[in-house]
Coordinates of N, CA, C and O in Angstrom, one line a residue:
M1 N 160.0 184.5 158.1 CA 160.5 183.6 159.1 C 159.0 182.7 159.4 O 159.1 181.3 159.2
A2 N 158.0 183.5 159.9 CA 156.6 182.5 159.6 C 156.3 181.5 158.5 O 155.8 180.2 158.6
R3 N 156.8 182.4 157.0 CA 156.8 181.5 156.4 C 157.3 180.1 156.2 O 157.1 179.3 155.5
S4 N 158.6 180.2 156.0 CA 159.8 178.7 156.6 C 159.1 178.0 157.5 O 159.0 176.6 156.8
A5 N 158.5 178.4 158.7 CA 158.1 177.3 159.6 C 156.6 176.9 159.1 O 156.8 175.8 158.7
R6 N 155.9 177.2 158.3 CA 154.5 176.8 157.5 C 155.3 175.7 156.7 O 154.8 174.7 156.6
T7 N 156.1 176.4 155.8 CA 156.9 175.1 154.5 C 157.2 174.0 155.1 O 157.1 172.7 155.0
A8 N 158.3 174.3 156.4 CA 158.7 173.0 157.3 C 157.8 172.2 157.8 O 157.5 171.0 157.6
R9 N 156.5 172.9 158.4 CA 155.5 171.7 159.0 C 154.8 171.4 158.1 O 154.3 170.0 157.8
T10 N 154.4 171.7 155.9 CA 153.7 171.1 155.8 C 154.4 170.0 155.2 O 154.1 169.0 154.8
A11 N 155.8 170.6 154.9 CA 157.0 169.4 153.8 C 157.0 167.9 155.2 O 156.7 166.9 154.8
L12 N 156.7 168.2 156.4 CA 156.6 166.7 157.2 C 156.0 166.6 157.7 O 155.6 165.1 157.4
A13 N 154.2 167.2 157.3 CA 153.4 166.5 157.6 C 153.2 165.4 156.0 O 152.1 164.7 155.8
A14 N 153.5 166.2 154.8 CA 153.5 165.4 153.6 C 154.8 163.9 153.5 O 154.4 163.1 153.3
G15 N 156.1 163.8 155.0 CA 156.7 163.2 154.7 C 156.5 162.0 155.5 O 156.4 160.9 155.2
V16 N 155.4 162.7 156.5 CA 154.8 161.1 157.3 C 153.3 160.9 156.7 O 153.4 159.2 156.7
A17 N 152.8 161.6 155.7 CA 151.8 160.7 155.2 C 152.2 160.3 153.9 O 151.9 159.0 154.0
V18 N 153.5 160.1 153.4 CA 153.8 158.9 152.4 C 154.6 158.2 153.2 O 154.9 157.2 152.9
G19 N 155.3 158.5 154.4 CA 155.6 157.3 154.9 C 154.9 156.1 155.5 O 154.9 155.0 155.6
A20 N 153.8 156.7 156.3 CA 152.2 156.1 156.3 C 152.0 155.0 155.1 O 151.7 154.0 155.2
L21 N 151.6 155.5 154.1 CA 151.4 154.9 153.0 C 152.7 153.9 152.6 O 152.2 152.5 152.2
T22 N 153.8 154.0 152.4 CA 155.1 153.3 152.3 C 154.8 152.3 153.3 O 155.0 151.2 153.0
L23 N 154.6 152.5 154.8 CA 154.8 150.9 155.3 C 153.1 150.2 155.4 O 153.3 148.7 155.4
G24 N 152.1 151.1 155.2 CA 151.0 150.3 154.8 C 150.9 149.3 154.2 O 150.2 147.9 153.7
A25 N 152.1 149.7 152.8 CA 152.0 148.6 151.6 C 152.8 147.8 152.0 O 152.9 146.3 151.0
C26 N 153.9 147.9 152.6 CA 154.7 146.6 153.3 C 154.1 145.7 153.7 O 154.5 144.7 154.3
A27 N 153.3 146.2 154.6 CA 152.4 145.3 155.5 C 151.4 143.9 154.9 O 151.1 143.9 154.0
P28 N 151.4 143.1 155.6 CA 151.2 141.7 155.1 C 149.7 141.8 155.0 O 148.6 142.8 155.6
I29 N 148.8 141.0 154.1 CA 147.0 141.1 154.0 C 146.7 140.5 155.1 O 146.8 139.2 154.5
T30 N 146.4 140.8 156.1 CA 145.7 139.8 157.6 C 144.2 138.9 156.9 O 144.7 138.1 157.6
T31 N 143.8 139.7 156.3 CA 142.6 139.1 155.9 C 142.7 137.9 155.2 O 141.5 136.8 155.1
E32 N 143.9 137.4 154.4 CA 143.9 136.5 153.4 C 144.9 135.1 154.6 O 145.3 134.0 154.1
L33 N 145.3 135.7 155.7 CA 145.9 134.6 156.8 C 144.6 134.1 157.5 O 143.6 134.3 157.8
P34 N 144.6 132.6 157.6 CA 143.4 131.7 158.2 C 143.3 132.5 160.2 O 144.8 132.4 160.8
Y35 N 142.0 132.2 160.5 CA 142.3 132.8 161.6 C 140.8 132.5 162.0 O 140.3 131.9 161.9
A36 N 140.5 132.0 163.5 CA 139.2 131.9 163.9 C 138.6 133.1 164.5 O 138.9 134.1 165.1
P37 N 137.1 133.6 163.5 CA 136.5 134.4 163.6 C 135.6 135.3 164.8 O 135.3 136.0 165.0
S38 N 136.0 133.6 165.5 CA 134.7 134.6 167.1 C 136.3 133.4 168.2 O 136.5 133.9 168.0
D39 N 134.9 133.6 169.2 CA 135.8 133.1 170.2 C 136.6 132.0 170.6 O 137.4 131.7 171.3
G40 N 136.1 131.3 169.4 CA 136.7 129.5 169.8 C 138.2 130.0 168.8 O 138.8 130.6 168.4
T41 N 138.8 128.4 168.9 CA 139.8 127.9 168.8 C 140.2 127.4 167.2 O 139.5 126.4 166.9
R42 N 140.6 127.4 166.2 CA 141.0 127.2 164.6 C 141.9 126.1 164.9 O 143.2 126.3 165.1
V43 N 141.9 124.7 164.6 CA 142.9 124.0 164.1 C 142.9 123.2 163.2 O 142.5 122.9 162.8
D44 N 144.4 123.5 162.5 CA 145.3 123.5 161.2 C 145.9 122.5 161.4 O 146.9 122.1 162.4
F45 N 145.9 121.2 160.2 CA 146.8 120.4 160.4 C 147.4 120.3 158.8 O 147.2 121.2 158.5
D46 N 148.3 119.5 159.2 CA 149.5 119.3 158.0 C 148.3 119.0 156.6 O 149.1 119.7 155.7
D47 N 147.8 118.3 156.5 CA 146.4 118.1 155.5 C 145.6 119.2 155.6 O 144.4 119.1 156.6
P48 N 145.4 120.0 154.8 CA 144.5 121.2 154.5 C 143.5 120.5 154.2 O 142.0 121.7 154.8
Q49 N 143.2 119.4 154.1 CA 141.6 119.0 153.8 C 140.9 119.1 155.2 O 139.4 118.6 154.9
V50 N 141.3 118.5 156.4 CA 140.8 118.5 157.4 C 141.0 119.8 158.1 O 142.2 119.9 158.7
R51 N 140.0 120.0 159.6 CA 140.8 120.9 160.5 C 139.2 121.3 161.6 O 137.8 121.0 161.0
G52 N 139.6 122.3 162.4 CA 138.5 121.9 163.6 C 138.5 123.5 163.7 O 139.5 124.3 163.2
L53 N 137.5 123.8 163.9 CA 136.9 125.2 163.6 C 136.6 125.6 164.8 O 135.0 125.1 164.6
N54 N 136.3 126.9 165.3 CA 135.9 127.5 166.2 C 135.5 126.6 167.7 O 134.3 126.9 167.9
L55 N 136.2 125.8 168.0 CA 136.1 124.7 168.9 C 136.3 126.1 170.5 O 137.6 126.7 170.3
L56 N 135.0 125.4 171.1 CA 135.1 126.1 172.4 C 134.2 125.2 173.6 O 133.0 124.5 173.0
V57 N 134.1 125.5 174.6 CA 133.4 124.5 175.0 C 132.6 126.0 176.2 O 132.9 126.9 176.3
I58 N 131.4 125.1 176.8 CA 130.5 126.2 177.2 C 130.0 125.2 178.5 O 129.5 124.3 178.7
A59 N 130.5 125.8 179.4 CA 130.2 125.4 181.1 C 129.8 125.8 182.4 O 130.0 127.4 181.9
T60 N 129.4 125.3 183.1 CA 128.9 126.3 183.9 C 129.7 126.7 185.7 O 130.1 127.3 185.8
E61 N 130.8 125.2 185.4 CA 131.7 125.1 186.5 C 133.0 123.9 186.4 O 132.7 123.4 185.6
E62 N 134.0 124.3 187.0 CA 135.0 123.2 186.8 C 134.4 122.0 187.6 O 134.2 122.3 188.5
G63 N 134.6 121.1 186.8 CA 134.3 119.7 187.3 C 133.3 119.3 186.7 O 132.9 117.7 187.1
G64 N 132.1 120.1 185.9 CA 130.8 119.8 185.7 C 131.4 119.2 184.1 O 132.3 119.0 183.2
D65 N 130.3 118.9 183.7 CA 129.7 118.7 182.2 C 130.4 120.1 181.5 O 129.7 121.6 182.0
G66 N 130.6 120.1 179.9 CA 131.0 121.4 179.2 C 130.4 120.5 177.9 O 130.2 119.5 177.8
N67 N 129.5 121.8 177.5 CA 129.5 120.9 176.1 C 129.9 121.9 174.7 O 130.2 123.1 175.2
L68 N 130.5 121.5 174.1 CA 131.4 121.3 173.6 C 130.6 122.0 171.9 O 129.9 121.4 171.2
L69 N 131.0 122.7 171.1 CA 130.4 123.7 170.4 C 131.9 123.8 169.3 O 132.7 124.2 169.5
G70 N 131.4 124.3 167.9 CA 132.7 124.5 166.9 C 132.4 123.4 165.7 O 130.7 123.1 165.6
A71 N 133.3 123.8 164.9 CA 133.2 122.1 163.4 C 134.3 121.6 163.3 O 135.4 121.8 163.3
L72 N 133.7 120.7 162.7 CA 134.6 119.4 162.4 C 134.8 119.3 161.0 O 133.7 118.7 160.7
A73 N 135.8 119.7 159.8 CA 135.6 120.0 158.8 C 136.4 118.5 157.9 O 137.6 118.7 158.3
N74 N 135.8 117.8 156.9 CA 136.4 117.1 156.4 C 136.0 117.5 155.0 O 135.3 116.9 154.0
N75 N 137.3 118.1 154.3 CA 137.0 118.0 152.6 C 137.8 117.3 152.0 O 137.9 117.5 150.7
S76 N 138.0 115.6 152.4 CA 138.8 114.9 151.9 C 137.7 114.3 151.1 O 136.5 113.8 151.6
G77 N 138.4 113.2 150.5 CA 137.3 112.1 149.7 C 137.1 110.8 150.3 O 136.6 109.9 149.9
E78 N 138.1 110.5 151.9 CA 137.5 109.8 152.6 C 136.8 110.0 153.4 O 137.1 111.1 154.4
D79 N 136.4 108.9 154.6 CA 135.3 109.1 155.6 C 136.7 109.1 156.6 O 137.2 108.7 156.7
V80 N 136.4 110.7 157.9 CA 137.4 110.3 158.8 C 137.1 110.0 160.6 O 135.3 110.8 160.5
E81 N 137.5 110.1 161.1 CA 137.5 110.2 162.8 C 137.9 111.1 163.5 O 139.2 111.2 163.4
F82 N 137.5 112.5 164.0 CA 138.8 113.0 164.9 C 138.4 112.6 166.6 O 137.3 112.2 167.0
T83 N 139.2 112.6 166.9 CA 139.4 112.6 168.5 C 140.0 113.6 168.9 O 141.1 114.6 168.9
L84 N 139.4 114.3 170.1 CA 139.2 115.4 170.8 C 139.7 115.0 172.6 O 138.9 114.5 172.9
T85 N 141.1 115.3 172.6 CA 141.0 115.2 174.2 C 141.7 116.3 174.6 O 142.6 117.3 174.2
A86 N 141.0 116.5 175.6 CA 141.2 117.6 177.1 C 141.5 117.2 178.1 O 141.3 116.3 178.4
S87 N 142.9 118.0 179.1 CA 143.0 117.7 179.9 C 142.3 117.3 181.3 O 141.0 118.2 181.2
G88 N 142.3 116.4 181.7 CA 141.2 115.8 182.4 C 139.6 115.5 182.2 O 138.8 114.9 182.7
A89 N 139.6 115.2 180.8 CA 138.3 114.8 180.5 C 138.4 113.5 179.3 O 139.5 113.3 178.9
A90 N 137.1 112.8 179.8 CA 137.1 111.7 178.8 C 137.4 111.9 177.5 O 136.6 113.6 176.6
P91 N 137.8 111.8 176.7 CA 138.0 111.7 174.9 C 136.5 111.5 174.4 O 135.8 111.0 174.8
V92 N 136.6 112.2 173.2 CA 135.6 112.7 172.3 C 135.9 112.8 171.1 O 136.6 112.7 170.1
T93 N 135.1 111.3 170.6 CA 135.4 111.2 169.2 C 134.4 111.5 168.2 O 133.0 111.2 168.4
V94 N 134.7 112.3 167.0 CA 133.6 112.6 166.2 C 133.5 111.7 164.9 O 134.7 112.0 164.4
A95 N 132.7 111.3 164.2 CA 132.5 110.5 162.7 C 132.7 111.7 162.0 O 131.3 112.2 162.0
V96 N 133.1 112.4 161.1 CA 132.6 113.0 159.5 C 132.9 112.3 158.5 O 134.0 112.3 158.2
P97 N 131.9 112.3 157.5 CA 131.8 111.6 156.2 C 132.8 112.2 155.3 O 133.1 113.8 155.4
A98 N 132.9 111.8 154.5 CA 133.9 112.8 153.5 C 133.1 113.9 152.8 O 132.1 114.2 152.7
E99 N 133.8 114.9 152.4 CA 133.2 116.1 152.0 C 132.2 116.6 153.0 O 131.2 117.5 152.3
E100 N 132.1 116.9 153.9 CA 131.8 117.6 155.2 C 132.3 117.7 156.0 O 132.8 117.6 156.6
T101 N 130.7 118.7 156.5 CA 131.9 119.0 158.1 C 130.4 119.0 158.9 O 129.3 119.3 158.8
V102 N 130.5 118.6 160.3 CA 130.3 118.1 161.4 C 129.8 119.7 162.1 O 131.1 120.0 162.6
Y103 N 128.7 120.0 162.5 CA 128.4 121.0 163.9 C 128.5 119.9 165.3 O 127.3 120.0 165.5
L104 N 129.1 120.9 165.8 CA 129.2 120.1 167.4 C 128.4 121.0 168.5 O 128.0 122.2 168.4
G105 N 127.6 120.4 169.3 CA 126.4 121.5 170.5 C 125.5 121.9 169.7 O 124.8 123.4 170.4
T106 N 124.9 122.1 168.4 CA 123.8 122.3 168.2 C 122.9 121.8 167.7 O 123.0 120.4 167.4
D107 N 121.7 122.5 167.1 CA 120.6 121.7 166.4 C 120.0 120.9 167.4 O 119.6 119.5 167.1
G108 N 120.1 121.0 168.8 CA 120.0 120.5 169.8 C 120.8 119.2 170.4 O 120.2 118.2 171.0
E109 N 121.8 118.5 170.0 CA 122.5 117.9 169.9 C 123.5 118.1 170.7 O 124.6 118.6 169.9
E110 N 123.5 117.6 171.8 CA 125.2 117.7 172.5 C 126.0 117.5 171.8 O 126.2 116.2 172.4
T111 N 127.8 117.4 172.3 CA 128.7 116.7 172.7 C 129.3 117.4 174.0 O 129.9 118.3 173.6
L112 N 129.0 116.4 174.5 CA 129.4 116.8 175.9 C 131.3 116.7 176.1 O 131.5 115.3 176.1
L113 N 131.6 117.0 177.3 CA 133.0 117.1 177.4 C 132.9 117.1 179.0 O 132.6 117.7 179.1
S114 N 133.4 115.7 179.5 CA 133.4 115.7 181.2 C 134.7 115.5 181.8 O 134.6 114.4 181.1
P115 N 134.7 115.7 182.9 CA 134.6 116.2 183.0 C 135.4 117.8 182.4 O 136.5 117.2 181.8
V116 N 135.0 118.9 183.0 CA 135.8 120.3 182.5 C 136.9 120.7 183.8 O 136.3 121.0 184.7
A117 N 137.5 120.7 183.3 CA 138.9 121.0 184.2 C 139.2 122.6 184.6 O 140.4 122.2 184.8
T118 N 138.7 123.1 184.4 CA 139.2 124.7 184.3 C 138.1 125.4 184.6 O 136.9 125.1 184.6
I119 N 137.9 126.5 185.2 CA 136.8 127.4 185.6 C 136.7 128.1 184.1 O 137.0 128.0 183.1
P120 N 135.3 128.0 184.2 CA 134.7 129.7 182.8 C 136.0 130.3 182.8 O 136.3 131.6 183.8
G121 N 136.3 130.7 181.8 CA 137.5 131.8 181.6 C 138.8 131.6 181.1 O 139.6 132.2 181.1
G122 N 138.9 130.1 181.3 CA 140.3 129.5 181.4 C 140.3 128.7 180.2 O 139.4 128.9 179.4
N123 N 141.2 128.4 180.2 CA 141.7 127.5 179.0 C 142.4 125.7 179.3 O 143.0 125.9 180.3
L124 N 141.6 125.1 178.2 CA 142.2 123.8 178.7 C 142.8 123.5 177.8 O 143.3 123.7 176.9
E125 N 144.5 122.8 178.0 CA 144.9 121.9 177.0 C 144.5 120.8 176.3 O 143.7 120.1 177.1
A126 N 144.1 121.0 174.8 CA 143.7 120.0 174.3 C 144.4 119.5 173.0 O 145.9 119.7 173.0
T127 N 144.5 118.7 172.8 CA 144.7 117.6 171.7 C 144.2 117.1 170.5 O 143.1 116.4 170.8
L128 N 143.9 117.5 169.4 CA 142.8 117.4 168.2 C 143.7 116.8 167.1 O 144.8 116.9 166.6
E129 N 143.1 114.6 166.9 CA 143.7 114.1 166.4 C 142.9 113.7 165.1 O 141.6 113.1 165.6
V130 N 143.0 113.3 163.8 CA 142.5 112.7 163.0 C 143.4 112.5 162.2 O 144.7 112.8 161.5
A131 N 143.4 110.8 161.1 CA 144.0 110.7 160.2 C 145.0 110.5 160.6 O 146.6 110.3 159.2
G132 N 146.1 110.4 161.5 CA 147.2 110.2 162.0 C 148.2 111.0 162.2 O 149.3 111.4 162.4
Q133 N 147.2 112.4 162.3 CA 148.1 113.9 162.6 C 147.4 113.8 163.9 O 146.4 113.8 164.3
S134 N 147.6 114.9 164.5 CA 147.4 115.0 165.9 C 148.5 116.8 166.2 O 149.5 117.0 166.3
E135 N 147.0 117.9 166.7 CA 147.7 119.5 166.8 C 147.3 119.5 168.3 O 146.0 119.5 168.6
P136 N 148.0 120.2 169.2 CA 147.7 120.7 170.5 C 147.4 121.8 170.3 O 147.5 122.2 169.5
F137 N 146.7 122.2 171.6 CA 146.1 123.4 171.4 C 145.2 124.3 172.4 O 145.5 123.1 173.5
Y138 N 144.8 125.1 172.6 CA 144.2 126.1 173.9 C 142.5 125.9 173.7 O 142.4 126.0 172.7
L139 N 142.1 124.8 174.5 CA 140.5 125.0 174.3 C 139.6 126.0 175.0 O 139.8 125.6 176.2
P140 N 139.3 127.4 175.1 CA 138.7 128.0 175.3 C 137.2 127.7 176.4 O 136.5 126.8 175.4
V141 N 137.2 128.1 177.7 CA 135.8 127.8 178.2 C 134.8 129.2 178.6 O 135.8 129.9 179.5
F142 N 134.1 128.8 178.0 CA 133.0 130.3 178.5 C 131.9 129.7 179.3 O 131.2 128.2 179.2
D143 N 131.1 130.5 179.8 CA 130.1 130.2 180.6 C 128.5 131.0 180.1 O 128.5 131.5 178.8
G144 N 127.5 131.1 180.9 CA 126.6 131.7 180.7 C 126.5 133.2 180.1 O 125.4 133.7 180.1
T145 N 127.6 133.5 180.8 CA 127.7 135.3 180.8 C 127.7 135.8 180.1 O 126.4 136.7 179.4
L146 N 128.0 135.6 178.6 CA 127.8 136.1 177.6 C 126.1 135.9 176.4 O 126.1 134.3 176.3
P147 N 125.2 136.3 176.3 CA 123.7 136.1 176.4 C 123.8 135.0 174.8 O 123.6 134.0 174.6
E148 N 124.9 134.9 173.7 CA 124.7 134.4 172.6 C 125.7 132.9 173.0 O 125.6 132.1 172.5
Y149 N 125.9 132.4 174.7 CA 126.6 131.0 174.9 C 125.3 130.9 175.6 O 125.5 129.3 176.3
A150 N 124.3 131.6 176.4 CA 123.4 131.3 177.3 C 122.8 130.0 176.9 O 122.7 129.2 177.7
D151 N 122.6 129.7 175.8 CA 121.1 128.5 175.9 C 121.8 127.6 175.6 O 121.6 126.2 174.9
Y152 N 123.2 127.3 175.1 CA 124.3 126.4 175.2 C 124.6 125.7 176.6 O 125.7 124.4 176.3
L153 N 124.1 126.3 177.5 CA 125.0 125.4 178.6 C 124.6 124.0 179.1 O 122.9 124.1 178.7
P154 N 124.8 123.3 179.2 CA 124.8 121.8 179.1 C 124.1 121.5 180.3 O 123.5 122.2 181.2

């Protein structure tokens, strides 16, 4: 009797292992999906030549200035202008030359969003526009609590 129980457990374990391998083979390869690899938001358009990457705001308080961080990529053959509009703030327009990426809020050059209409830890409803296309998204707001963002406070 003990031998048949051991055989049954072995068969069950083998069945679970085969089932896990089968289900794993059916799962999509998530590393092939576009995603924001950090705390910011990725904004994709119908035209894959233009996009916003890792967009976020660093601010000390609601109602104050916020430093907009991230990148705007233009892989097209023409210069474009991106316009970011966030709830309660003045629009921010950034020119991006053809075949270039502009990094926001780095290298000592701040791109200010003012005023920031939510507390750090919240999300702003925002829209990014370029070349006649418009995409709504949520723009996360951080403060200097995380050491990697402390140097970017406005």
